[in-house]
Coordinates of N, CA and C and ligand atoms in Angstrom, one line a residue:
X221 N 37.4 127.5 160.4 CA 38.1 126.7 159.4 C 39.6 126.7 159.7
X222 N 40.2 125.5 159.6 CA 41.6 125.4 159.9 C 42.4 125.7 158.6
X223 N 43.3 126.6 158.6 CA 44.1 126.9 157.4 C 45.3 126.0 157.4
X224 N 45.5 125.3 156.3 CA 46.6 124.3 156.2 C 47.8 125.1 155.7
X225 N 48.8 125.3 156.6 CA 49.9 126.1 156.2 C 50.9 125.3 155.5
X226 N 51.3 124.2 156.0 CA 52.2 123.4 155.2 C 51.9 121.9 155.3
X227 N 52.4 121.1 154.4 CA 52.2 119.7 154.3 C 52.8 119.1 153.1
X228 N 52.6 117.8 152.9 CA 53.1 117.1 151.7 C 52.1 117.2 150.7
X229 N 52.5 117.6 149.5 CA 51.5 117.7 148.4 C 52.0 116.8 147.3
X230 N 51.2 116.1 146.6 CA 51.6 115.2 145.6 C 51.2 115.8 144.2
X231 N 52.1 115.9 143.3 CA 51.9 116.3 141.9 C 51.9 115.1 141.1
X232 N 50.8 114.9 140.3 CA 50.8 113.6 139.5 C 51.1 113.9 138.1
X233 N 52.0 113.0 137.5 CA 52.4 113.1 136.1 C 51.8 111.9 135.4
X234 N 51.2 112.1 134.2 CA 50.7 110.9 133.4 C 51.9 110.2 132.8
X235 N 52.1 108.9 132.9 CA 53.2 108.2 132.3 C 52.8 107.2 131.3
X236 N 51.5 107.1 131.0 CA 51.0 106.1 130.1 C 49.5 106.0 130.1
X237 N 48.9 105.3 129.2 CA 47.5 105.2 129.2 C 47.1 103.8 128.5
X238 N 45.9 103.5 128.5 CA 45.4 102.3 127.9 C 44.0 102.0 128.3
X239 N 43.6 100.8 128.2 CA 42.2 100.4 128.5 C 42.3 99.4 129.6
X240 N 41.3 99.5 130.5 CA 41.3 98.5 131.6 C 39.8 98.3 132.1
X241 N 39.6 97.3 132.9 CA 38.3 97.1 133.5 C 38.3 97.9 134.8
X242 N 37.5 99.0 134.9 CA 37.4 99.8 136.1 C 36.5 99.2 137.1
X243 N 37.1 98.8 138.3 CA 36.2 98.2 139.3 C 35.4 99.3 140.0
X244 N 35.7 100.6 139.8 CA 35.0 101.7 140.4 C 33.6 101.9 139.7
X245 N 33.7 102.0 138.3 CA 32.4 102.2 137.6 C 32.0 101.0 136.8
X246 N 32.8 99.9 136.9 CA 32.3 98.6 136.4 C 32.2 98.6 134.9
X247 N 33.3 98.7 134.2 CA 33.3 98.5 132.7 C 34.6 98.7 132.1
X248 N 34.7 98.5 130.8 CA 36.0 98.8 130.1 C 36.1 100.3 129.9
X249 N 37.2 100.9 130.4 CA 37.4 102.3 130.4 C 38.9 102.6 130.0
X250 N 39.1 103.9 129.6 CA 40.5 104.3 129.4 C 41.0 104.7 130.8
X251 N 42.3 104.5 130.9 CA 43.0 104.9 132.1 C 44.2 105.7 131.8
X252 N 44.7 106.5 132.8 CA 46.0 107.1 132.8 C 46.8 106.5 133.9
X253 N 48.0 106.2 133.6 CA 48.9 105.7 134.6 C 49.7 106.9 135.2
X254 N 49.6 107.1 136.5 CA 50.2 108.3 137.0 C 51.3 108.0 138.0
X255 N 52.4 108.8 138.0 CA 53.4 108.8 139.0 C 53.3 110.1 139.8
X256 N 53.4 110.0 141.1 CA 53.3 111.2 141.9 C 54.7 111.7 142.3
X257 N 54.9 113.0 142.3 CA 56.1 113.6 142.9 C 55.6 114.3 144.2
X258 N 56.2 113.8 145.3 CA 55.8 114.4 146.6 C 56.6 115.6 146.9
X259 N 56.0 116.7 147.2 CA 56.7 117.9 147.6 C 56.2 118.4 148.9
X260 N 57.1 119.0 149.6 CA 56.8 119.7 150.8 C 56.2 121.1 150.4
X261 N 55.0 121.4 150.8 CA 54.4 122.6 150.3 C 54.1 123.6 151.5
X262 N 54.2 124.8 151.2 CA 53.8 125.8 152.2 C 52.7 126.7 151.5
X263 N 51.6 126.8 152.2 CA 50.4 127.5 151.7 C 50.0 127.0 150.3
X264 N 50.2 125.6 150.2 CA 49.8 125.0 148.9 C 50.8 125.2 147.8
X265 N 51.9 125.8 148.1 CA 52.9 126.0 147.0 C 54.0 125.0 147.2
X266 N 54.2 124.1 146.2 CA 55.2 123.1 146.4 C 56.6 123.7 146.5
X267 N 57.4 123.1 147.5 CA 58.7 123.7 147.7 C 59.8 122.6 147.5
X268 N 59.9 121.6 148.3 CA 61.0 120.7 148.2 C 60.5 119.4 147.7
X269 N 61.4 118.7 146.9 CA 61.0 117.4 146.4 C 61.1 116.4 147.6
X270 N 60.1 115.6 147.7 CA 60.1 114.6 148.8 C 60.1 113.2 148.3
X271 N 60.6 113.0 147.1 CA 60.6 111.6 146.5 C 59.3 111.4 145.6
X272 N 59.3 110.2 145.1 CA 58.1 109.9 144.2 C 57.2 108.9 144.9
X273 N 56.0 108.9 144.4 CA 55.0 107.9 144.9 C 54.3 107.3 143.7
X274 N 53.5 106.3 144.0 CA 52.7 105.7 143.0 C 53.5 104.6 142.3
X275 N 53.4 104.2 141.1 CA 52.4 104.7 140.2 C 51.0 104.2 140.5
X276 N 50.0 105.0 140.1 CA 48.6 104.6 140.3 C 47.9 104.6 138.9
X277 N 46.8 104.0 138.8 CA 46.0 104.0 137.6 C 44.7 104.8 137.8
X278 N 44.4 105.8 137.0 CA 43.3 106.6 137.2 C 42.3 106.4 136.1
X279 N 41.0 106.1 136.4 CA 40.0 105.9 135.4 C 39.6 107.2 134.8
X280 N 39.5 107.2 133.4 CA 39.1 108.4 132.7 C 37.7 108.8 132.9
X281 N 36.9 107.8 133.3 CA 35.4 108.1 133.4 C 35.1 108.5 134.9
X282 N 35.5 107.7 135.9 CA 35.0 108.1 137.2 C 36.1 108.7 138.1
X283 N 37.4 108.8 137.5 CA 38.5 109.4 138.2 C 39.0 108.6 139.4
X284 N 38.4 107.4 139.7 CA 38.9 106.7 140.8 C 40.4 106.3 140.5
X285 N 41.1 106.1 141.6 CA 42.5 105.7 141.5 C 42.8 104.4 142.1
X286 N 43.6 103.5 141.4 CA 43.8 102.2 141.9 C 45.3 101.8 141.8
X287 N 45.7 100.8 142.6 CA 47.0 100.3 142.4 C 47.1 99.7 141.0
X288 N 48.4 99.6 140.5 CA 48.6 99.1 139.1 C 48.2 97.7 139.0
X289 N 48.0 96.9 140.1 CA 47.7 95.5 139.9 C 46.2 95.4 139.4
X290 N 45.5 96.5 139.4 CA 44.1 96.5 138.8 C 44.2 96.1 137.3
X291 N 45.4 96.4 136.7 CA 45.6 96.1 135.3 C 45.8 94.6 135.0
X292 N 46.0 93.8 136.0 CA 46.1 92.3 135.9 C 44.7 91.7 135.4
X293 N 43.7 92.4 135.8 CA 42.3 91.9 135.4 C 42.1 92.3 134.0
X294 N 41.7 91.3 133.1 CA 41.4 91.6 131.7 C 40.2 92.5 131.6
X295 N 40.2 93.2 130.5 CA 39.0 94.0 130.1 C 37.9 93.0 129.7
X296 N 36.6 93.5 129.7 CA 35.5 92.6 129.3 C 35.7 92.1 127.9
X297 N 36.2 93.0 127.0 CA 36.5 92.6 125.6 C 37.5 91.5 125.6
X298 N 38.6 91.6 126.3 CA 39.7 90.6 126.3 C 39.2 89.3 126.9
X299 N 38.4 89.4 128.0 CA 37.9 88.3 128.7 C 37.0 87.4 127.7
X300 N 36.1 88.1 126.9 CA 35.3 87.3 126.0 C 36.1 86.7 124.9
X301 N 37.2 87.4 124.5 CA 38.1 86.7 123.5 C 38.7 85.5 124.1
X302 N 39.1 85.6 125.4 CA 39.8 84.5 126.0 C 38.8 83.3 126.2
X303 N 37.6 83.6 126.5 CA 36.6 82.6 126.6 C 36.3 81.8 125.3
X304 N 36.2 82.6 124.2 CA 36.0 82.1 122.9 C 37.1 81.2 122.5
X305 N 38.4 81.6 122.7 CA 39.5 80.8 122.4 C 39.6 79.5 123.2
X306 N 39.2 79.7 124.5 CA 39.2 78.5 125.4 C 38.2 77.4 124.9
X307 N 37.0 77.8 124.5 CA 36.1 76.8 124.0 C 36.6 76.2 122.7
X308 N 37.1 77.1 121.8 CA 37.7 76.6 120.5 C 38.8 75.5 120.8
X309 N 39.7 75.9 121.7 CA 40.8 74.9 122.0 C 40.3 73.6 122.6
X310 N 39.3 73.7 123.5 CA 38.8 72.5 124.1 C 38.1 71.7 123.0
X311 N 37.4 72.3 122.1 CA 36.7 71.5 121.1 C 37.7 70.8 120.2
X312 N 38.8 71.5 119.8 CA 39.9 70.9 119.0 C 40.5 69.8 119.7
X313 N 40.7 70.0 121.0 CA 41.3 68.9 121.9 C 40.5 67.7 121.9
X314 N 39.2 67.8 122.1 CA 38.3 66.7 122.1 C 38.3 66.0 120.8
X315 N 38.2 66.8 119.7 CA 38.2 66.2 118.4 C 39.5 65.5 118.0
X316 N 40.6 66.1 118.4 CA 41.9 65.4 118.2 C 42.0 64.1 118.9
X317 N 41.4 64.1 120.1 CA 41.4 62.8 120.9 C 40.5 61.8 120.4
X318 N 39.3 62.2 120.0 CA 38.2 61.2 119.6 C 38.1 61.0 118.1
X319 N 38.8 61.8 117.3 CA 38.8 61.6 115.9 C 37.6 62.4 115.3
X320 N 37.6 62.6 114.0 CA 36.6 63.5 113.3 C 35.8 62.6 112.4
X321 N 35.7 61.3 112.6 CA 35.0 60.5 111.7 C 33.5 60.6 112.0
X322 N 33.1 60.9 113.2 CA 31.7 61.0 113.5 C 31.1 62.3 113.1
X323 N 30.1 62.3 112.3 CA 29.4 63.5 111.8 C 28.8 64.3 113.0
X324 N 28.1 63.5 113.9 CA 27.4 64.1 115.1 C 28.4 64.8 116.0
X325 N 29.6 64.2 116.2 CA 30.6 64.9 117.0 C 31.1 66.2 116.4
X326 N 31.3 66.2 115.1 CA 31.7 67.4 114.4 C 30.7 68.5 114.4
X327 N 29.4 68.0 114.2 CA 28.3 69.0 114.2 C 28.2 69.6 115.6
X328 N 28.3 68.8 116.7 CA 28.2 69.3 118.0 C 29.3 70.3 118.3
X329 N 30.6 69.9 117.9 CA 31.7 70.8 118.1 C 31.6 72.1 117.4
X330 N 31.1 72.1 116.2 CA 31.0 73.3 115.4 C 29.9 74.2 116.1
X331 N 28.8 73.6 116.5 CA 27.7 74.4 117.1 C 28.3 75.0 118.4
X332 N 29.1 74.3 119.2 CA 29.6 74.7 120.4 C 30.5 75.9 120.2
X333 N 31.4 75.8 119.2 CA 32.4 76.9 118.9 C 31.6 78.1 118.4
X334 N 30.6 77.9 117.6 CA 29.8 79.1 117.1 C 29.1 79.7 118.3
X335 N 28.6 78.9 119.2 CA 27.9 79.4 120.4 C 28.9 80.3 121.3
X336 N 30.2 79.9 121.2 CA 31.1 80.7 122.0 C 31.5 82.0 121.4
X337 N 31.2 82.2 120.1 CA 31.4 83.5 119.5 C 32.1 83.5 118.1
X338 N 32.6 82.3 117.7 CA 33.2 82.2 116.3 C 32.0 81.9 115.4
X339 N 31.3 83.0 115.0 CA 30.0 82.8 114.3 C 30.1 82.0 113.0
X340 N 31.3 82.0 112.3 CA 31.3 81.4 111.0 C 32.1 80.0 111.1
X341 N 32.3 79.5 112.2 CA 33.0 78.2 112.3 C 32.1 77.1 111.7
X342 N 32.7 76.3 110.9 CA 32.0 75.2 110.2 C 32.7 73.8 110.6
X343 N 31.9 72.8 110.3 CA 32.4 71.4 110.6 C 33.7 71.2 109.8
X344 N 33.7 71.6 108.5 CA 34.8 71.4 107.6 C 36.1 72.1 108.2
X345 N 35.9 73.3 108.6 CA 37.1 74.1 109.2 C 37.7 73.3 110.3
X346 N 36.8 72.9 111.3 CA 37.3 72.1 112.4 C 38.0 70.9 112.0
X347 N 37.4 70.2 111.1 CA 38.1 68.9 110.7 C 39.4 69.1 110.0
X348 N 39.5 70.2 109.3 CA 40.8 70.5 108.6 C 41.9 70.9 109.7
X349 N 41.5 71.7 110.6 CA 42.4 72.1 111.7 C 42.9 70.8 112.4
X350 N 42.0 70.0 112.8 CA 42.3 68.8 113.5 C 43.2 67.9 112.7
X351 N 42.9 67.8 111.4 CA 43.8 67.0 110.5 C 45.2 67.5 110.5
X352 N 45.3 68.8 110.3 CA 46.6 69.5 110.3 C 47.4 69.2 111.6
X353 N 46.7 69.4 112.7 CA 47.3 69.2 114.0 C 47.8 67.7 114.1
X354 N 47.0 66.8 113.7 CA 47.3 65.4 113.8 C 48.5 65.0 112.8
X355 N 48.4 65.6 111.6 CA 49.5 65.3 110.6 C 50.8 65.9 111.1
X356 N 50.8 67.0 111.8 CA 52.0 67.7 112.3 C 52.6 66.8 113.3
X357 N 51.8 66.1 114.1 CA 52.3 65.4 115.3 C 52.5 63.9 115.0
X358 N 51.7 63.4 114.0 CA 51.9 62.0 113.6 C 50.9 61.2 114.4
X359 N 50.3 60.3 113.6 CA 49.4 59.3 114.3 C 50.1 58.0 114.5
X360 N 49.8 57.4 115.6 CA 50.5 56.1 115.8 C 49.8 55.4 116.9
X361 N 50.3 54.2 117.2 CA 49.8 53.4 118.3 C 50.1 54.1 119.7
X362 N 49.6 53.5 120.7 CA 49.9 54.1 122.0 C 51.3 53.9 122.4
X363 N 52.0 53.0 121.7 CA 53.5 52.8 122.0 C 54.4 53.7 121.2
X364 N 53.7 54.4 120.2 CA 54.5 55.3 119.4 C 54.9 56.6 120.1
X365 N 56.2 56.9 120.2 CA 56.6 58.1 120.9 C 55.9 59.4 120.4
X366 N 55.6 59.4 119.0 CA 54.9 60.5 118.4 C 53.5 60.8 119.0
X367 N 52.8 59.6 119.4 CA 51.5 59.7 120.0 C 51.6 60.3 121.4
X368 N 52.7 60.0 122.1 CA 52.9 60.5 123.4 C 53.1 62.0 123.3
X369 N 53.9 62.4 122.3 CA 54.2 63.8 122.1 C 53.0 64.6 121.7
X370 N 52.1 63.9 121.0 CA 50.8 64.5 120.6 C 50.0 64.9 121.9
X371 N 50.0 64.0 122.8 CA 49.3 64.2 124.1 C 49.9 65.4 124.8
X372 N 51.3 65.5 124.8 CA 52.0 66.5 125.5 C 51.7 67.9 124.9
X373 N 51.8 67.9 123.5 CA 51.6 69.2 122.8 C 50.1 69.7 123.1
X374 N 49.2 68.8 123.0 CA 47.8 69.1 123.2 C 47.6 69.7 124.7
X375 N 48.2 69.0 125.6 CA 48.1 69.4 127.0 C 48.7 70.9 127.2
X376 N 49.8 71.2 126.5 CA 50.4 72.5 126.6 C 49.4 73.5 126.0
X377 N 48.8 73.2 124.8 CA 47.9 74.1 124.2 C 46.7 74.4 125.1
X378 N 46.2 73.4 125.8 CA 45.0 73.5 126.6 C 45.4 74.4 127.9
X379 N 46.6 74.1 128.4 CA 47.0 74.9 129.6 C 47.2 76.4 129.2
X380 N 47.7 76.6 128.0 CA 48.0 78.0 127.6 C 46.6 78.7 127.4
X381 N 45.6 78.0 126.9 CA 44.4 78.7 126.6 C 43.5 78.9 127.9
X382 N 43.7 77.9 128.8 CA 42.7 77.9 129.9 C 43.3 78.5 131.2
X383 N 44.6 78.3 131.5 CA 45.1 78.7 132.8 C 45.0 80.2 133.0
X384 N 45.3 81.1 132.0 CA 45.1 82.5 132.3 C 43.7 83.0 132.5
X385 N 42.8 82.2 132.1 CA 41.3 82.5 132.2 C 40.8 82.1 133.5
X386 N 41.2 80.9 134.0 CA 40.7 80.3 135.2 C 40.5 81.3 136.4
X387 N 41.5 82.1 136.8 CA 41.3 83.0 138.0 C 40.2 84.0 137.8
X388 N 39.8 84.3 136.6 CA 38.8 85.3 136.4 C 37.3 84.8 136.3
X389 N 37.2 83.5 136.3 CA 35.9 82.9 136.2 C 35.4 82.3 137.5
X390 N 34.1 82.4 137.7 CA 33.5 81.8 138.9 C 33.5 80.3 138.6
X391 N 33.4 79.4 139.7 CA 33.4 78.0 139.5 C 32.4 77.5 138.4
X392 N 31.2 78.1 138.4 CA 30.2 77.7 137.4 C 30.6 78.0 136.0
X393 N 31.4 79.1 135.8 CA 31.9 79.4 134.4 C 32.9 78.4 134.0
X394 N 33.8 78.0 134.9 CA 34.9 77.0 134.6 C 34.2 75.7 134.3
X395 N 33.2 75.3 135.1 CA 32.6 74.0 134.9 C 31.9 74.0 133.5
X396 N 31.3 75.2 133.1 CA 30.6 75.2 131.9 C 31.5 74.9 130.7
X397 N 32.8 75.4 130.7 CA 33.7 75.1 129.6 C 34.0 73.6 129.6
X398 N 34.2 73.0 130.8 CA 34.5 71.6 130.8 C 33.3 70.8 130.2
X399 N 32.1 71.2 130.6 CA 30.9 70.5 130.2 C 30.6 70.6 128.7
X400 N 31.0 71.7 128.1 CA 30.9 71.9 126.7 C 31.8 70.9 126.0
X401 N 33.0 70.7 126.5 CA 33.9 69.7 125.9 C 33.3 68.3 126.1
X402 N 32.7 68.0 127.3 CA 32.2 66.7 127.6 C 31.0 66.4 126.6
X403 N 30.2 67.4 126.3 CA 29.1 67.2 125.4 C 29.5 66.8 124.0
X404 N 30.6 67.5 123.6 CA 31.2 67.1 122.2 C 31.6 65.6 122.2
X405 N 32.4 65.3 123.3 CA 32.9 63.9 123.4 C 31.7 62.9 123.4
X406 N 30.6 63.2 124.1 CA 29.5 62.3 124.3 C 28.6 62.2 123.1
X407 N 28.8 63.1 122.1 CA 27.8 63.2 121.0 C 27.7 61.8 120.3
X408 N 28.8 61.0 120.3 CA 28.8 59.7 119.6 C 28.8 58.6 120.5
X409 N 28.4 58.8 121.8 CA 28.5 57.7 122.7 C 29.4 58.0 123.9
X410 N 29.7 57.0 124.7 CA 30.5 57.2 125.9 C 31.9 57.7 125.6
X411 N 32.5 58.3 126.6 CA 33.9 58.8 126.4 C 34.8 57.7 126.0
X412 N 35.7 58.0 125.1 CA 36.8 57.1 124.8 C 37.9 57.4 125.8
X413 N 38.9 56.5 126.0 CA 40.0 56.7 127.0 C 40.7 58.1 126.7
X414 N 41.0 58.4 125.4 CA 41.8 59.6 125.1 C 40.9 60.8 125.3
X415 N 39.6 60.7 125.0 CA 38.7 61.8 125.3 C 38.6 62.1 126.8
X416 N 38.5 61.1 127.6 CA 38.5 61.2 129.0 C 39.8 61.9 129.5
X417 N 40.9 61.5 128.9 CA 42.2 62.1 129.3 C 42.3 63.6 129.0
X418 N 41.8 63.9 127.8 CA 41.8 65.4 127.4 C 40.9 66.2 128.3
X419 N 39.7 65.6 128.6 CA 38.8 66.3 129.5 C 39.3 66.5 130.9
X420 N 40.1 65.5 131.3 CA 40.7 65.6 132.7 C 41.8 66.7 132.7
X421 N 42.5 66.8 131.5 CA 43.5 67.9 131.4 C 42.8 69.2 131.4
X422 N 41.7 69.3 130.7 CA 40.9 70.5 130.7 C 40.5 70.9 132.1
X423 N 39.9 70.0 132.9 CA 39.5 70.3 134.2 C 40.7 70.8 135.1
X424 N 41.8 70.1 134.9 CA 43.0 70.6 135.7 C 43.5 72.0 135.3
X425 N 43.5 72.3 134.0 CA 43.9 73.6 133.6 C 42.9 74.7 134.0
X426 N 41.7 74.3 134.2 CA 40.7 75.2 134.7 C 40.6 75.3 136.2
X427 N 41.5 74.6 136.9 CA 41.6 74.6 138.3 C 40.4 74.0 139.0
X428 N 39.8 73.0 138.3 CA 38.8 72.2 138.9 C 39.5 71.0 139.4
X429 N 39.3 70.6 140.7 CA 40.0 69.5 141.3 C 39.6 68.2 140.6
X430 N 40.5 67.2 140.7 CA 40.4 65.9 140.0 C 39.0 65.3 140.3
X431 N 38.7 65.3 141.6 CA 37.4 64.7 142.0 C 36.2 65.3 141.4
X432 N 36.2 66.7 141.4 CA 35.1 67.4 140.8 C 35.0 67.2 139.3
X433 N 36.2 67.1 138.7 CA 36.2 66.9 137.2 C 35.6 65.5 136.9
X434 N 36.0 64.5 137.7 CA 35.4 63.2 137.5 C 33.9 63.1 137.7
X435 N 33.5 63.8 138.8 CA 32.1 63.9 139.1 C 31.3 64.6 138.0
X436 N 31.8 65.7 137.5 CA 31.1 66.5 136.4 C 31.0 65.6 135.2
X437 N 32.1 65.0 134.8 CA 32.1 64.2 133.6 C 31.1 63.0 133.7
X438 N 31.1 62.4 134.9 CA 30.1 61.3 135.1 C 28.7 61.8 135.0
X439 N 28.4 63.0 135.6 CA 27.1 63.5 135.6 C 26.7 63.9 134.1
X440 N 27.6 64.4 133.3 CA 27.3 64.8 131.9 C 27.0 63.5 131.1
X441 N 27.7 62.4 131.4 CA 27.4 61.2 130.7 C 26.1 60.6 131.0
X442 N 25.6 60.9 132.2 CA 24.2 60.3 132.6 C 23.1 61.2 132.0
X443 N 23.4 62.5 131.7 CA 22.3 63.4 131.2 C 22.3 63.3 129.7
X444 N 21.1 63.0 129.2 CA 21.0 63.1 127.7 C 21.1 64.5 127.2
X445 N 21.8 64.8 126.2 CA 22.0 66.2 125.7 C 20.8 66.6 124.9
Ligands
ZN243 ZN1 35.8 104.1 136.5

């Protein structure tokens, strides 16, 4: 056996903690954020400071250590909340574009939002939110600057809800969100021009290319729901 007489030894200090998704043991876990102090050691006894290292993130369950960029990945809990919000925002977007006068559209939208995890979402709630949104922004003709602003505000909402989610979803997961929006729009017949516009924005925010978005929307329109 080779006796290690001297070498660099790292002493780790905990500088914070929280919850993260551990890629080591695959789940939401607590972590400690560690910074290391590197010391020159003789016979395992630390002697001179050799600077700092890290920080790293250590899983409380499996003790695996990772670079801090592991924290960029949302926890499973956070990810399901983001998904739920995404579907809710898409539903509101489609309703704001197509109007809430159709009972079938409202019913489909409420069922979709409940399916995404907002268990107590009702048609009435959705129609109130859409009314408030529309009143805030003002209704007008296509030549009304307020209507233009409505489109822009809606696009911003959609980008904020969808863009942070997109990198964490497989293509099928991103397409599923778009298709849920498409089914709401199709509940009362073919897409209207503003519904199509909103769904195109949804596709873009989900990083689905324009061609694929158009193809998926056309396929959804051919398939009876
Ligand atoms: Zn772990």
